[in-house]
mmCIF file of C-alpha atoms in Angstrom:
data_model
loop_
_atom_site.group_PDB
_atom_site.id
_atom_site.type_symbol
_atom_site.label_atom_id
_atom_site.label_comp_id
_atom_site.label_asym_id
_atom_site.label_seq_id
_atom_site.Cartn_x
_atom_site.Cartn_y
_atom_site.Cartn_z
ATOM 1 C CA UNK S 29 -46.847 20.183 35.151
ATOM 2 C CA UNK S 30 -47.377 21.147 38.602
ATOM 3 C CA UNK S 31 -45.115 22.592 40.771
ATOM 4 C CA UNK S 32 -44.716 19.230 42.573
ATOM 5 C CA UNK S 33 -44.121 17.445 39.491
ATOM 6 C CA UNK S 34 -41.617 19.949 38.519
ATOM 7 C CA UNK S 35 -39.607 19.592 41.966
ATOM 8 C CA UNK S 36 -39.818 15.796 41.578
ATOM 9 C CA UNK S 37 -38.070 16.309 37.985
ATOM 10 C CA UNK S 38 -35.364 18.319 39.594
ATOM 11 C CA UNK S 39 -34.753 15.776 42.024
ATOM 12 C CA UNK S 40 -34.962 12.887 39.492
ATOM 13 C CA UNK S 41 -33.037 14.339 36.440
ATOM 14 C CA UNK S 42 -30.690 16.900 37.985
ATOM 15 C CA UNK S 43 -27.832 14.526 38.410
ATOM 16 C CA UNK S 44 -28.047 12.839 34.851
ATOM 17 C CA UNK S 45 -28.441 16.032 33.160
ATOM 18 C CA UNK S 46 -25.234 17.350 35.035
ATOM 19 C CA UNK S 47 -23.148 14.337 34.297
ATOM 20 C CA UNK S 48 -24.339 14.661 30.477
ATOM 21 C CA UNK S 49 -23.074 18.025 30.191
ATOM 22 C CA UNK S 50 -20.099 17.609 32.434
ATOM 23 C CA UNK S 51 -18.772 14.581 30.149
ATOM 24 C CA UNK S 52 -18.923 17.331 27.260
ATOM 25 C CA UNK S 53 -17.599 20.444 29.050
ATOM 26 C CA UNK S 54 -15.198 19.084 31.843
ATOM 27 C CA UNK S 55 -15.510 22.279 33.638
ATOM 28 C CA UNK S 56 -17.858 22.309 36.574
ATOM 29 C CA UNK S 57 -18.965 26.033 36.647
ATOM 30 C CA UNK S 58 -20.020 25.843 33.327
ATOM 31 C CA UNK S 59 -21.838 22.660 33.547
ATOM 32 C CA UNK S 60 -23.464 24.327 36.546
ATOM 33 C CA UNK S 61 -24.449 27.241 34.547
ATOM 34 C CA UNK S 62 -25.983 24.951 31.807
ATOM 35 C CA UNK S 63 -27.852 22.584 34.346
ATOM 36 C CA UNK S 64 -29.382 25.694 35.887
ATOM 37 C CA UNK S 65 -30.271 27.337 32.789
ATOM 38 C CA UNK S 66 -31.962 24.302 31.465
ATOM 39 C CA UNK S 67 -34.205 23.969 34.872
ATOM 40 C CA UNK S 68 -34.973 27.654 34.489
ATOM 41 C CA UNK S 69 -36.114 27.032 30.908
ATOM 42 C CA UNK S 70 -38.303 24.091 32.019
ATOM 43 C CA UNK S 71 -39.672 26.284 34.910
ATOM 44 C CA UNK S 72 -40.682 28.991 32.346
ATOM 45 C CA UNK S 73 -42.374 26.307 29.965
ATOM 46 C CA UNK S 74 -43.759 23.960 32.775
ATOM 47 C CA UNK S 75 -47.124 24.506 31.807
ATOM 48 C CA UNK S 76 -46.544 23.289 28.125
ATOM 49 C CA UNK S 77 -44.369 20.435 28.953
ATOM 50 C CA UNK S 78 -46.143 17.236 30.069
ATOM 51 C CA UNK S 79 -44.373 15.547 32.865
ATOM 52 C CA UNK S 80 -44.076 12.168 31.088
ATOM 53 C CA UNK S 81 -41.776 14.138 28.419
ATOM 54 C CA UNK S 82 -39.945 16.193 30.947
ATOM 55 C CA UNK S 83 -36.736 14.156 30.757
ATOM 56 C CA UNK S 84 -36.266 14.287 27.088
ATOM 57 C CA UNK S 85 -37.118 18.054 27.135
ATOM 58 C CA UNK S 86 -34.603 18.561 29.948
ATOM 59 C CA UNK S 87 -31.588 16.581 27.934
ATOM 60 C CA UNK S 88 -32.885 18.500 24.564
ATOM 61 C CA UNK S 89 -32.736 21.938 26.227
ATOM 62 C CA UNK S 90 -29.348 20.877 28.235
ATOM 63 C CA UNK S 91 -27.839 19.837 24.805
ATOM 64 C CA UNK S 92 -28.923 23.018 23.008
ATOM 65 C CA UNK S 93 -27.812 25.237 25.787
ATOM 66 C CA UNK S 94 -24.274 23.496 26.186
ATOM 67 C CA UNK S 95 -23.980 23.966 22.212
ATOM 68 C CA UNK S 96 -24.492 27.783 22.563
ATOM 69 C CA UNK S 97 -22.228 27.990 25.310
ATOM 70 C CA UNK S 98 -19.396 26.239 23.473
ATOM 71 C CA UNK S 99 -20.086 28.637 20.067
ATOM 72 C CA UNK S 100 -19.788 31.703 22.724
ATOM 73 C CA UNK S 101 -16.685 30.559 24.087
ATOM 74 C CA UNK S 102 -15.132 30.004 20.631
ATOM 75 C CA UNK S 103 -16.197 33.427 19.443
ATOM 76 C CA UNK S 104 -14.979 35.135 22.780
ATOM 77 C CA UNK S 105 -11.325 32.861 22.340
ATOM 78 C CA UNK S 106 -11.163 33.880 18.644
ATOM 79 C CA UNK S 107 -11.867 37.530 19.675
ATOM 80 C CA UNK S 108 -9.363 37.690 22.272
ATOM 81 C CA UNK S 109 -6.530 36.271 20.047
ATOM 82 C CA UNK S 110 -6.816 39.204 17.867
ATOM 83 C CA UNK S 111 -3.475 41.013 18.065
ATOM 84 C CA UNK S 112 -3.838 44.637 19.432
ATOM 85 C CA UNK S 113 -2.003 47.031 17.262
ATOM 86 C CA UNK S 114 0.863 48.772 19.102
ATOM 87 C CA UNK S 115 1.303 52.600 18.950
ATOM 88 C CA UNK S 116 4.393 52.130 16.968
ATOM 89 C CA UNK S 117 2.406 50.041 14.269
ATOM 90 C CA UNK S 118 -0.619 52.586 14.352
ATOM 91 C CA UNK S 119 2.236 55.576 14.035
ATOM 92 C CA UNK S 120 3.550 53.630 10.977
ATOM 93 C CA UNK S 121 0.365 53.307 9.369
ATOM 94 C CA UNK S 122 -0.344 57.032 9.879
ATOM 95 C CA UNK S 123 3.193 58.162 8.387
ATOM 96 C CA UNK S 124 2.242 55.763 5.475
ATOM 97 C CA UNK S 125 -1.189 57.479 4.959
ATOM 98 C CA UNK S 126 0.405 60.698 4.981
ATOM 99 C CA UNK S 127 3.187 59.889 2.288
ATOM 100 C CA UNK S 128 0.494 58.456 0.037
ATOM 101 C CA UNK S 129 -1.871 61.777 0.713
ATOM 102 C CA UNK S 130 1.434 63.832 -0.257
ATOM 103 C CA UNK S 131 2.273 61.631 -3.184
ATOM 104 C CA UNK S 132 -1.306 61.765 -4.566
ATOM 105 C CA UNK S 133 -1.222 65.435 -4.455
ATOM 106 C CA UNK S 134 1.724 65.583 -6.982
ATOM 107 C CA UNK S 135 -0.499 63.752 -9.779
ATOM 108 C CA UNK S 136 -2.704 65.435 -12.255
ATOM 109 C CA UNK S 137 -6.561 65.518 -11.356
ATOM 110 C CA UNK S 138 -7.119 62.826 -13.980
ATOM 111 C CA UNK S 139 -4.401 60.491 -12.904
ATOM 112 C CA UNK S 140 -5.384 60.737 -9.281
ATOM 113 C CA UNK S 141 -8.797 60.023 -10.009
ATOM 114 C CA UNK S 142 -7.745 57.017 -12.058
ATOM 115 C CA UNK S 143 -5.697 55.706 -9.287
ATOM 116 C CA UNK S 144 -8.263 56.274 -6.618
ATOM 117 C CA UNK S 145 -10.934 54.393 -8.986
ATOM 118 C CA UNK S 146 -8.690 51.657 -9.721
ATOM 119 C CA UNK S 147 -6.493 50.954 -6.443
ATOM 120 C CA UNK S 148 -8.811 52.461 -3.623
ATOM 121 C CA UNK S 149 -12.258 51.491 -5.246
ATOM 122 C CA UNK S 150 -11.507 48.248 -6.941
ATOM 123 C CA UNK S 151 -13.013 49.070 -10.166
ATOM 124 C CA UNK S 152 -11.584 47.101 -13.394
ATOM 125 C CA UNK S 153 -10.392 48.902 -16.438
ATOM 126 C CA UNK S 154 -13.707 48.980 -18.499
ATOM 127 C CA UNK S 155 -15.677 50.310 -15.875
ATOM 128 C CA UNK S 156 -13.064 53.195 -15.274
ATOM 129 C CA UNK S 157 -13.025 53.687 -18.774
ATOM 130 C CA UNK S 158 -16.996 54.252 -18.915
ATOM 131 C CA UNK S 159 -16.798 56.237 -15.673
ATOM 132 C CA UNK S 160 -13.782 58.488 -16.936
ATOM 133 C CA UNK S 161 -15.159 58.549 -20.548
ATOM 134 C CA UNK S 162 -11.781 57.698 -21.853
ATOM 135 C CA UNK S 163 -10.575 54.607 -24.044
ATOM 136 C CA UNK S 164 -9.477 51.686 -22.637
ATOM 137 C CA UNK S 165 -5.949 52.055 -23.693
ATOM 138 C CA UNK S 166 -6.070 55.634 -22.317
ATOM 139 C CA UNK S 167 -6.901 54.366 -19.027
ATOM 140 C CA UNK S 168 -4.226 51.942 -19.221
ATOM 141 C CA UNK S 169 -1.440 53.945 -20.007
ATOM 142 C CA UNK S 170 -2.660 56.983 -17.718
ATOM 143 C CA UNK S 171 -2.535 54.369 -14.812
ATOM 144 C CA UNK S 172 0.988 53.213 -15.610
ATOM 145 C CA UNK S 173 1.960 56.677 -15.813
ATOM 146 C CA UNK S 174 0.362 57.558 -12.475
ATOM 147 C CA UNK S 175 1.835 54.658 -10.784
ATOM 148 C CA UNK S 176 5.288 55.462 -11.956
ATOM 149 C CA UNK S 177 4.970 59.091 -10.854
ATOM 150 C CA UNK S 178 3.621 57.885 -7.478
ATOM 151 C CA UNK S 179 6.637 55.483 -7.019
ATOM 152 C CA UNK S 180 8.968 58.232 -7.882
ATOM 153 C CA UNK S 181 7.444 60.780 -5.694
ATOM 154 C CA UNK S 182 7.076 58.284 -2.636
ATOM 155 C CA UNK S 183 11.156 57.342 -3.200
ATOM 156 C CA UNK S 184 11.883 61.052 -3.084
ATOM 157 C CA UNK S 185 9.693 61.918 -0.109
ATOM 158 C CA UNK S 186 11.358 58.865 1.855
ATOM 159 C CA UNK S 187 14.785 60.165 1.049
ATOM 160 C CA UNK S 188 13.795 63.683 2.439
ATOM 161 C CA UNK S 189 12.390 62.203 5.571
#
């Protein structure tokens, strides 16, 4: 496509592309951006696109550019709707972590490791038994006793605070 043919395409198809995109987006600034990007892409590929196929190429590029913009806007909107944690919530989380760390310190090493494997790492009982070289029933009993002790320790520490 020559420069004259490109300029003719701009004059001939810019209104049609604009109307097509505007009907879908309904925002003038976004529509103008999409149309401008579309014609920019045509300019970059002008030597590979024949003048006869320019209209279909323009509408195809405009459509895909519009879809990309819509996806980007949805992503940004979803990201902006994520509530930020306030200082108070962060402070509560820090206090809870501190309380848990202190409670874990009251457990025996085997109880602590079993709790960490099960509740923090997510291993199932059979895997924990293989890792710790304990029987399945021993793992279940130790975990039950460790959780009971954790519960008692947390309650006593909360009362102290």
